[in-house]
mmCIF file with all atom_site columns, C-alpha atoms in Angstrom:
data_model
loop_
_atom_site.group_PDB
_atom_site.id
_atom_site.type_symbol
_atom_site.label_atom_id
_atom_site.label_alt_id
_atom_site.label_comp_id
_atom_site.label_asym_id
_atom_site.label_entity_id
_atom_site.label_seq_id
_atom_site.pdbx_PDB_ins_code
_atom_site.Cartn_x
_atom_site.Cartn_y
_atom_site.Cartn_z
_atom_site.occupancy
_atom_site.B_iso_or_equiv
_atom_site.pdbx_formal_charge
_atom_site.auth_seq_id
_atom_site.auth_comp_id
_atom_site.auth_asym_id
_atom_site.auth_atom_id
_atom_site.pdbx_PDB_model_num
ATOM 1   C CA . MET A 1 1   ? 110.701 112.503 109.564 1.00 64.00 ? 17  MET A CA 1
ATOM 2   C CA . ARG A 1 2   ? 107.254 113.981 110.050 1.00 70.00 ? 18  ARG A CA 1
ATOM 3   C CA . ILE A 1 3   ? 108.565 117.249 111.501 1.00 83.00 ? 19  ILE A CA 1
ATOM 4   C CA . VAL A 1 4   ? 111.399 117.609 109.020 1.00 88.00 ? 20  VAL A CA 1
ATOM 5   C CA . GLY A 1 5   ? 110.582 119.521 105.858 1.00 90.00 ? 21  GLY A CA 1
ATOM 6   C CA . LEU A 1 6   ? 112.703 120.355 102.842 1.00 93.00 ? 22  LEU A CA 1
ATOM 7   C CA . THR A 1 7   ? 113.922 123.702 104.204 1.00 93.00 ? 23  THR A CA 1
ATOM 8   C CA . LEU A 1 8   ? 115.017 122.182 107.518 1.00 93.00 ? 24  LEU A CA 1
ATOM 9   C CA . LEU A 1 9   ? 116.723 119.315 105.706 1.00 93.00 ? 25  LEU A CA 1
ATOM 10  C CA . ALA A 1 10  ? 118.703 121.764 103.557 1.00 94.00 ? 26  ALA A CA 1
ATOM 11  C CA . LYS A 1 11  ? 119.623 123.727 106.695 1.00 94.00 ? 27  LYS A CA 1
ATOM 12  C CA . LEU A 1 12  ? 120.844 120.561 108.438 1.00 93.00 ? 28  LEU A CA 1
ATOM 13  C CA . ASN A 1 13  ? 122.928 119.750 105.376 1.00 94.00 ? 29  ASN A CA 1
ATOM 14  C CA . ARG A 1 14  ? 124.475 123.227 105.407 1.00 94.00 ? 30  ARG A CA 1
ATOM 15  C CA . ILE A 1 15  ? 125.277 123.026 109.139 1.00 94.00 ? 31  ILE A CA 1
ATOM 16  C CA . ILE A 1 16  ? 126.911 119.599 108.866 1.00 94.00 ? 32  ILE A CA 1
ATOM 17  C CA . CYS A 1 17  ? 128.963 120.649 105.824 1.00 94.00 ? 33  CYS A CA 1
ATOM 18  C CA . SER A 1 18  ? 130.142 123.793 107.632 1.00 94.00 ? 34  SER A CA 1
ATOM 19  C CA . ALA A 1 19  ? 130.997 121.877 110.811 1.00 94.00 ? 35  ALA A CA 1
ATOM 20  C CA . LYS A 1 20  ? 132.973 119.291 108.812 1.00 93.00 ? 36  LYS A CA 1
ATOM 21  C CA . HIS A 1 21  ? 134.636 122.026 106.676 1.00 94.00 ? 37  HIS A CA 1
ATOM 22  C CA . VAL A 1 22  ? 133.486 120.194 103.548 1.00 91.00 ? 38  VAL A CA 1
ATOM 23  C CA . ASP A 1 23  ? 132.223 121.520 100.226 1.00 90.00 ? 39  ASP A CA 1
ATOM 24  C CA . HIS A 1 24  ? 128.440 122.004 100.330 1.00 85.00 ? 40  HIS A CA 1
ATOM 25  C CA . GLN A 1 25  ? 128.151 119.854 97.203  1.00 88.00 ? 41  GLN A CA 1
ATOM 26  C CA . VAL A 1 26  ? 128.945 116.778 99.332  1.00 91.00 ? 42  VAL A CA 1
ATOM 27  C CA . PRO A 1 27  ? 125.611 115.654 100.841 1.00 93.00 ? 43  PRO A CA 1
ATOM 28  C CA . PHE A 1 28  ? 125.688 116.052 104.642 1.00 92.00 ? 44  PHE A CA 1
ATOM 29  C CA . GLY A 1 29  ? 129.429 116.592 104.508 1.00 92.00 ? 45  GLY A CA 1
ATOM 30  C CA . GLY A 1 30  ? 130.011 112.923 103.720 1.00 92.00 ? 46  GLY A CA 1
ATOM 31  C CA . VAL A 1 31  ? 128.414 111.854 107.008 1.00 91.00 ? 47  VAL A CA 1
ATOM 32  C CA . ASN A 1 32  ? 126.091 108.845 106.872 1.00 90.00 ? 48  ASN A CA 1
ATOM 33  C CA . VAL A 1 33  ? 122.634 110.012 107.912 1.00 88.00 ? 49  VAL A CA 1
ATOM 34  C CA . ILE A 1 34  ? 119.777 107.780 108.996 1.00 86.00 ? 50  ILE A CA 1
ATOM 35  C CA . PHE A 1 35  ? 116.229 109.073 108.562 1.00 83.00 ? 51  PHE A CA 1
ATOM 36  C CA . PHE A 1 36  ? 113.287 107.355 110.156 1.00 81.00 ? 52  PHE A CA 1
ATOM 37  C CA . GLY A 1 37  ? 109.661 108.158 110.639 1.00 77.00 ? 53  GLY A CA 1
ATOM 38  C CA . ASP A 1 38  ? 106.137 107.764 109.404 1.00 73.00 ? 54  ASP A CA 1
ATOM 39  C CA . TYR A 1 39  ? 105.254 109.746 106.291 1.00 68.00 ? 55  TYR A CA 1
ATOM 40  C CA . LEU A 1 40  ? 101.522 109.365 106.984 1.00 66.00 ? 56  LEU A CA 1
ATOM 41  C CA . GLN A 1 41  ? 101.715 111.503 110.101 1.00 71.00 ? 57  GLN A CA 1
ATOM 42  C CA . TYR A 1 42  ? 101.370 115.288 110.261 1.00 75.00 ? 58  TYR A CA 1
ATOM 43  C CA . ARG A 1 43  ? 103.039 117.539 107.728 1.00 81.00 ? 59  ARG A CA 1
ATOM 44  C CA . PRO A 1 44  ? 105.963 119.721 108.792 1.00 85.00 ? 60  PRO A CA 1
ATOM 45  C CA . VAL A 1 45  ? 104.965 123.129 110.144 1.00 85.00 ? 61  VAL A CA 1
ATOM 46  C CA . TYR A 1 46  ? 105.774 126.081 107.834 1.00 88.00 ? 62  TYR A CA 1
ATOM 47  C CA . ASP A 1 47  ? 107.732 123.864 105.463 1.00 90.00 ? 63  ASP A CA 1
ATOM 48  C CA . SER A 1 48  ? 107.175 121.624 102.473 1.00 89.00 ? 64  SER A CA 1
ATOM 49  C CA . PRO A 1 49  ? 107.019 117.856 103.046 1.00 87.00 ? 65  PRO A CA 1
ATOM 50  C CA . LEU A 1 50  ? 109.924 115.758 101.833 1.00 85.00 ? 66  LEU A CA 1
ATOM 51  C CA . HIS A 1 51  ? 107.807 114.262 99.033  1.00 84.00 ? 67  HIS A CA 1
ATOM 52  C CA . THR A 1 52  ? 107.035 117.660 97.429  1.00 86.00 ? 68  THR A CA 1
ATOM 53  C CA . ASP A 1 53  ? 107.192 117.533 93.629  1.00 83.00 ? 69  ASP A CA 1
ATOM 54  C CA . PHE A 1 54  ? 108.526 120.835 92.286  1.00 80.00 ? 70  PHE A CA 1
ATOM 55  C CA . SER A 1 55  ? 107.985 119.901 88.649  1.00 76.00 ? 71  SER A CA 1
ATOM 56  C CA . LEU A 1 56  ? 104.274 120.714 89.082  1.00 67.00 ? 72  LEU A CA 1
ATOM 57  C CA . SER A 1 57  ? 104.770 124.152 90.648  1.00 61.00 ? 73  SER A CA 1
ATOM 58  C CA . SER A 1 58  ? 107.552 125.213 88.272  1.00 54.00 ? 74  SER A CA 1
ATOM 59  C CA . LYS A 1 59  ? 105.115 125.288 85.349  1.00 53.00 ? 75  LYS A CA 1
ATOM 60  C CA . LYS A 1 60  ? 102.992 127.852 87.204  1.00 56.00 ? 76  LYS A CA 1
ATOM 61  C CA . LYS A 1 61  ? 105.940 130.111 88.084  1.00 61.00 ? 77  LYS A CA 1
ATOM 62  C CA . GLN A 1 62  ? 107.773 130.237 84.771  1.00 66.00 ? 78  GLN A CA 1
ATOM 63  C CA . GLY A 1 63  ? 109.642 133.507 84.438  1.00 66.00 ? 79  GLY A CA 1
ATOM 64  C CA . LYS A 1 64  ? 109.386 134.397 88.141  1.00 74.00 ? 80  LYS A CA 1
ATOM 65  C CA . PRO A 1 65  ? 112.607 134.318 90.194  1.00 72.00 ? 81  PRO A CA 1
ATOM 66  C CA . SER A 1 66  ? 112.737 131.700 92.941  1.00 79.00 ? 82  SER A CA 1
ATOM 67  C CA . SER A 1 67  ? 112.654 132.816 96.567  1.00 88.00 ? 83  SER A CA 1
ATOM 68  C CA . GLU A 1 68  ? 115.448 131.839 98.967  1.00 89.00 ? 84  GLU A CA 1
ATOM 69  C CA . LYS A 1 69  ? 113.053 129.441 100.712 1.00 89.00 ? 85  LYS A CA 1
ATOM 70  C CA . GLU A 1 70  ? 112.136 127.743 97.439  1.00 89.00 ? 86  GLU A CA 1
ATOM 71  C CA . ILE A 1 71  ? 115.812 127.387 96.529  1.00 90.00 ? 87  ILE A CA 1
ATOM 72  C CA . GLN A 1 72  ? 116.490 125.759 99.909  1.00 91.00 ? 88  GLN A CA 1
ATOM 73  C CA . GLN A 1 73  ? 113.502 123.468 99.441  1.00 91.00 ? 89  GLN A CA 1
ATOM 74  C CA . ARG A 1 74  ? 114.852 122.377 96.071  1.00 91.00 ? 90  ARG A CA 1
ATOM 75  C CA . VAL A 1 75  ? 118.216 121.672 97.710  1.00 92.00 ? 91  VAL A CA 1
ATOM 76  C CA . GLY A 1 76  ? 116.398 119.590 100.333 1.00 92.00 ? 92  GLY A CA 1
ATOM 77  C CA . ARG A 1 77  ? 114.511 117.735 97.624  1.00 92.00 ? 93  ARG A CA 1
ATOM 78  C CA . SER A 1 78  ? 117.747 116.944 95.769  1.00 92.00 ? 94  SER A CA 1
ATOM 79  C CA . LEU A 1 79  ? 119.160 115.536 99.025  1.00 92.00 ? 95  LEU A CA 1
ATOM 80  C CA . ILE A 1 80  ? 116.117 113.284 99.452  1.00 89.00 ? 96  ILE A CA 1
ATOM 81  C CA . LEU A 1 81  ? 116.490 112.023 95.895  1.00 90.00 ? 97  LEU A CA 1
ATOM 82  C CA . GLN A 1 82  ? 120.056 110.918 96.702  1.00 90.00 ? 98  GLN A CA 1
ATOM 83  C CA . ILE A 1 83  ? 118.949 108.429 99.357  1.00 87.00 ? 99  ILE A CA 1
ATOM 84  C CA . ASN A 1 84  ? 120.389 105.090 98.310  1.00 86.00 ? 100 ASN A CA 1
ATOM 85  C CA . CYS A 1 85  ? 118.983 102.687 100.888 1.00 86.00 ? 101 CYS A CA 1
ATOM 86  C CA . VAL A 1 86  ? 115.441 102.330 102.240 1.00 83.00 ? 102 VAL A CA 1
ATOM 87  C CA . VAL A 1 87  ? 114.341 99.878  104.909 1.00 84.00 ? 103 VAL A CA 1
ATOM 88  C CA . LYS A 1 88  ? 110.593 99.568  105.430 1.00 82.00 ? 104 LYS A CA 1
ATOM 89  C CA . LEU A 1 89  ? 109.553 98.256  108.816 1.00 80.00 ? 105 LEU A CA 1
ATOM 90  C CA . THR A 1 90  ? 106.215 96.501  108.491 1.00 79.00 ? 106 THR A CA 1
ATOM 91  C CA . GLN A 1 91  ? 105.764 94.625  111.766 1.00 78.00 ? 107 GLN A CA 1
ATOM 92  C CA . GLN A 1 92  ? 104.113 96.446  114.675 1.00 75.00 ? 108 GLN A CA 1
ATOM 93  C CA . MET A 1 93  ? 106.129 95.811  117.830 1.00 78.00 ? 109 MET A CA 1
ATOM 94  C CA . ARG A 1 94  ? 104.260 97.954  120.395 1.00 76.00 ? 110 ARG A CA 1
ATOM 95  C CA . THR A 1 95  ? 101.296 95.694  121.047 1.00 80.00 ? 111 THR A CA 1
ATOM 96  C CA . GLU A 1 96  ? 100.120 92.185  120.308 1.00 84.00 ? 112 GLU A CA 1
ATOM 97  C CA . ASP A 1 97  ? 96.403  92.998  120.638 1.00 87.00 ? 113 ASP A CA 1
ATOM 98  C CA . LEU A 1 98  ? 95.170  92.225  117.109 1.00 89.00 ? 114 LEU A CA 1
ATOM 99  C CA . ARG A 1 99  ? 91.944  94.213  117.477 1.00 90.00 ? 115 ARG A CA 1
ATOM 100 C CA . TYR A 1 100 ? 93.824  97.302  118.649 1.00 88.00 ? 116 TYR A CA 1
ATOM 101 C CA . LEU A 1 101 ? 96.397  96.916  115.859 1.00 87.00 ? 117 LEU A CA 1
ATOM 102 C CA . GLN A 1 102 ? 93.609  96.825  113.281 1.00 90.00 ? 118 GLN A CA 1
ATOM 103 C CA . LEU A 1 103 ? 92.075  99.940  114.861 1.00 89.00 ? 119 LEU A CA 1
ATOM 104 C CA . LEU A 1 104 ? 95.405  101.776 114.646 1.00 84.00 ? 120 LEU A CA 1
ATOM 105 C CA . ASP A 1 105 ? 95.792  100.810 110.999 1.00 84.00 ? 121 ASP A CA 1
ATOM 106 C CA . ARG A 1 106 ? 92.302  102.093 110.153 1.00 88.00 ? 122 ARG A CA 1
ATOM 107 C CA . LEU A 1 107 ? 92.919  105.280 112.149 1.00 84.00 ? 123 LEU A CA 1
ATOM 108 C CA . ARG A 1 108 ? 96.172  105.825 110.285 1.00 79.00 ? 124 ARG A CA 1
ATOM 109 C CA . HIS A 1 109 ? 94.314  105.749 106.984 1.00 81.00 ? 125 HIS A CA 1
ATOM 110 C CA . GLY A 1 110 ? 91.253  107.674 108.196 1.00 83.00 ? 126 GLY A CA 1
ATOM 111 C CA . GLN A 1 111 ? 88.929  104.674 107.864 1.00 89.00 ? 127 GLN A CA 1
ATOM 112 C CA . CYS A 1 112 ? 87.706  104.202 111.441 1.00 88.00 ? 128 CYS A CA 1
ATOM 113 C CA . ASN A 1 113 ? 84.307  102.795 112.249 1.00 89.00 ? 129 ASN A CA 1
ATOM 114 C CA . TYR A 1 114 ? 81.967  102.859 115.215 1.00 88.00 ? 130 TYR A CA 1
ATOM 115 C CA . ASP A 1 115 ? 83.437  99.614  116.609 1.00 89.00 ? 131 ASP A CA 1
ATOM 116 C CA . ASP A 1 116 ? 86.792  101.405 116.835 1.00 88.00 ? 132 ASP A CA 1
ATOM 117 C CA . TYR A 1 117 ? 85.151  104.179 118.813 1.00 85.00 ? 133 TYR A CA 1
ATOM 118 C CA . GLU A 1 118 ? 83.599  101.649 121.194 1.00 85.00 ? 134 GLU A CA 1
ATOM 119 C CA . LEU A 1 119 ? 86.931  99.862  121.646 1.00 86.00 ? 135 LEU A CA 1
ATOM 120 C CA . LEU A 1 120 ? 88.592  103.119 122.602 1.00 84.00 ? 136 LEU A CA 1
ATOM 121 C CA . GLN A 1 121 ? 85.759  103.803 125.030 1.00 81.00 ? 137 GLN A CA 1
ATOM 122 C CA . THR A 1 122 ? 86.785  100.644 126.935 1.00 82.00 ? 138 THR A CA 1
ATOM 123 C CA . ARG A 1 123 ? 90.292  102.054 127.420 1.00 78.00 ? 139 ARG A CA 1
ATOM 124 C CA . VAL A 1 124 ? 89.240  105.306 129.096 1.00 75.00 ? 140 VAL A CA 1
ATOM 125 C CA . VAL A 1 125 ? 90.477  105.450 132.689 1.00 71.00 ? 141 VAL A CA 1
ATOM 126 C CA . GLY A 1 126 ? 88.794  107.566 135.361 1.00 68.00 ? 142 GLY A CA 1
ATOM 127 C CA . GLN A 1 127 ? 85.752  109.787 135.307 1.00 62.00 ? 143 GLN A CA 1
ATOM 128 C CA . PRO A 1 128 ? 84.827  112.007 132.387 1.00 61.00 ? 144 PRO A CA 1
ATOM 129 C CA . SER A 1 129 ? 86.133  115.525 132.739 1.00 62.00 ? 145 SER A CA 1
ATOM 130 C CA . ILE A 1 130 ? 82.880  116.940 131.367 1.00 59.00 ? 146 ILE A CA 1
ATOM 131 C CA . GLU A 1 131 ? 79.274  115.826 131.487 1.00 64.00 ? 147 GLU A CA 1
ATOM 132 C CA . SER A 1 132 ? 78.497  116.498 127.848 1.00 65.00 ? 148 SER A CA 1
ATOM 133 C CA . VAL A 1 133 ? 80.128  117.770 124.681 1.00 61.00 ? 149 VAL A CA 1
ATOM 134 C CA . HIS A 1 134 ? 77.271  120.255 124.614 1.00 66.00 ? 150 HIS A CA 1
ATOM 135 C CA . ASP A 1 135 ? 78.774  122.079 127.644 1.00 69.00 ? 151 ASP A CA 1
ATOM 136 C CA . SER A 1 136 ? 81.438  124.783 127.442 1.00 69.00 ? 152 SER A CA 1
ATOM 137 C CA . PRO A 1 137 ? 84.099  124.776 126.032 1.00 65.00 ? 153 PRO A CA 1
ATOM 138 C CA . TRP A 1 138 ? 83.249  121.760 123.847 1.00 62.00 ? 154 TRP A CA 1
ATOM 139 C CA . ASN A 1 139 ? 80.028  123.314 122.539 1.00 64.00 ? 155 ASN A CA 1
ATOM 140 C CA . LYS A 1 140 ? 82.110  125.888 120.665 1.00 65.00 ? 156 LYS A CA 1
ATOM 141 C CA . VAL A 1 141 ? 83.786  123.171 118.590 1.00 58.00 ? 157 VAL A CA 1
ATOM 142 C CA . ASN A 1 142 ? 82.537  122.681 115.030 1.00 53.00 ? 158 ASN A CA 1
ATOM 143 C CA . PRO A 1 143 ? 80.035  119.820 114.714 1.00 47.00 ? 159 PRO A CA 1
ATOM 144 C CA . LEU A 1 144 ? 81.699  116.470 114.190 1.00 41.00 ? 160 LEU A CA 1
ATOM 145 C CA . SER A 1 145 ? 80.259  113.861 111.926 1.00 42.00 ? 161 SER A CA 1
ATOM 146 C CA . ASP A 1 146 ? 83.256  111.694 111.086 1.00 40.00 ? 162 ASP A CA 1
ATOM 147 C CA . VAL A 1 147 ? 84.047  108.677 113.280 1.00 41.00 ? 163 VAL A CA 1
ATOM 148 C CA . LYS A 1 148 ? 87.742  109.573 113.083 1.00 42.00 ? 164 LYS A CA 1
ATOM 149 C CA . GLU A 1 149 ? 86.977  112.924 114.674 1.00 46.00 ? 165 GLU A CA 1
ATOM 150 C CA . LYS A 1 150 ? 84.834  111.212 117.309 1.00 46.00 ? 166 LYS A CA 1
ATOM 151 C CA . ILE A 1 151 ? 87.834  109.098 118.236 1.00 45.00 ? 167 ILE A CA 1
ATOM 152 C CA . ILE A 1 152 ? 89.785  112.277 118.915 1.00 46.00 ? 168 ILE A CA 1
ATOM 153 C CA . PHE A 1 153 ? 87.139  113.108 121.525 1.00 44.00 ? 169 PHE A CA 1
ATOM 154 C CA . VAL A 1 154 ? 87.744  109.756 123.217 1.00 44.00 ? 170 VAL A CA 1
ATOM 155 C CA . ILE A 1 155 ? 91.484  110.260 123.221 1.00 44.00 ? 171 ILE A CA 1
ATOM 156 C CA . SER A 1 156 ? 91.096  113.765 124.644 1.00 44.00 ? 172 SER A CA 1
ATOM 157 C CA . GLY A 1 157 ? 89.017  112.406 127.516 1.00 43.00 ? 173 GLY A CA 1
ATOM 158 C CA . SER A 1 158 ? 85.514  113.596 126.635 1.00 42.00 ? 174 SER A CA 1
ATOM 159 C CA . HIS A 1 159 ? 83.819  110.239 126.410 1.00 42.00 ? 175 HIS A CA 1
ATOM 160 C CA . SER A 1 160 ? 80.471  110.769 128.049 1.00 43.00 ? 176 SER A CA 1
ATOM 161 C CA . ARG A 1 161 ? 78.539  111.207 124.825 1.00 44.00 ? 177 ARG A CA 1
ATOM 162 C CA . VAL A 1 162 ? 79.360  110.576 121.158 1.00 43.00 ? 178 VAL A CA 1
ATOM 163 C CA . PRO A 1 163 ? 79.111  113.836 119.166 1.00 43.00 ? 179 PRO A CA 1
ATOM 164 C CA . LYS A 1 164 ? 76.249  113.694 116.671 1.00 43.00 ? 180 LYS A CA 1
#
């Protein structure tokens, strides 16, 4: 669900209702829909996340007419609020490496440490593509101080030197 925002959700609803020749008041045209995803991943691009609370923004815009996009986002939000069954999967099934699982959990919450960085260093395959992060084009990147951002360097393949 990370790429689906409220506007896209409302659009999907409208398409399904039209295809089924059903009144648009019937959520998703009466079709059972299964949503899955990780809400802690990236926000949708050019759209509001599914958890957007419009009660906060409506106080700021009192008296102003709503845009078409905002109306669609409110429709999407009303669809989300009609979900009647939630299943939360809590067991990681991709790996059994406890240390790596703990790293992923910390990375997910932005709480990585230097040990995580070193663990990722052990998983780099091949030669570094650059000698130093001080060489072009990496030297044009804003200085990194957070371990989480340093991990991104490891993932991207520039592992010869930890950014200071």
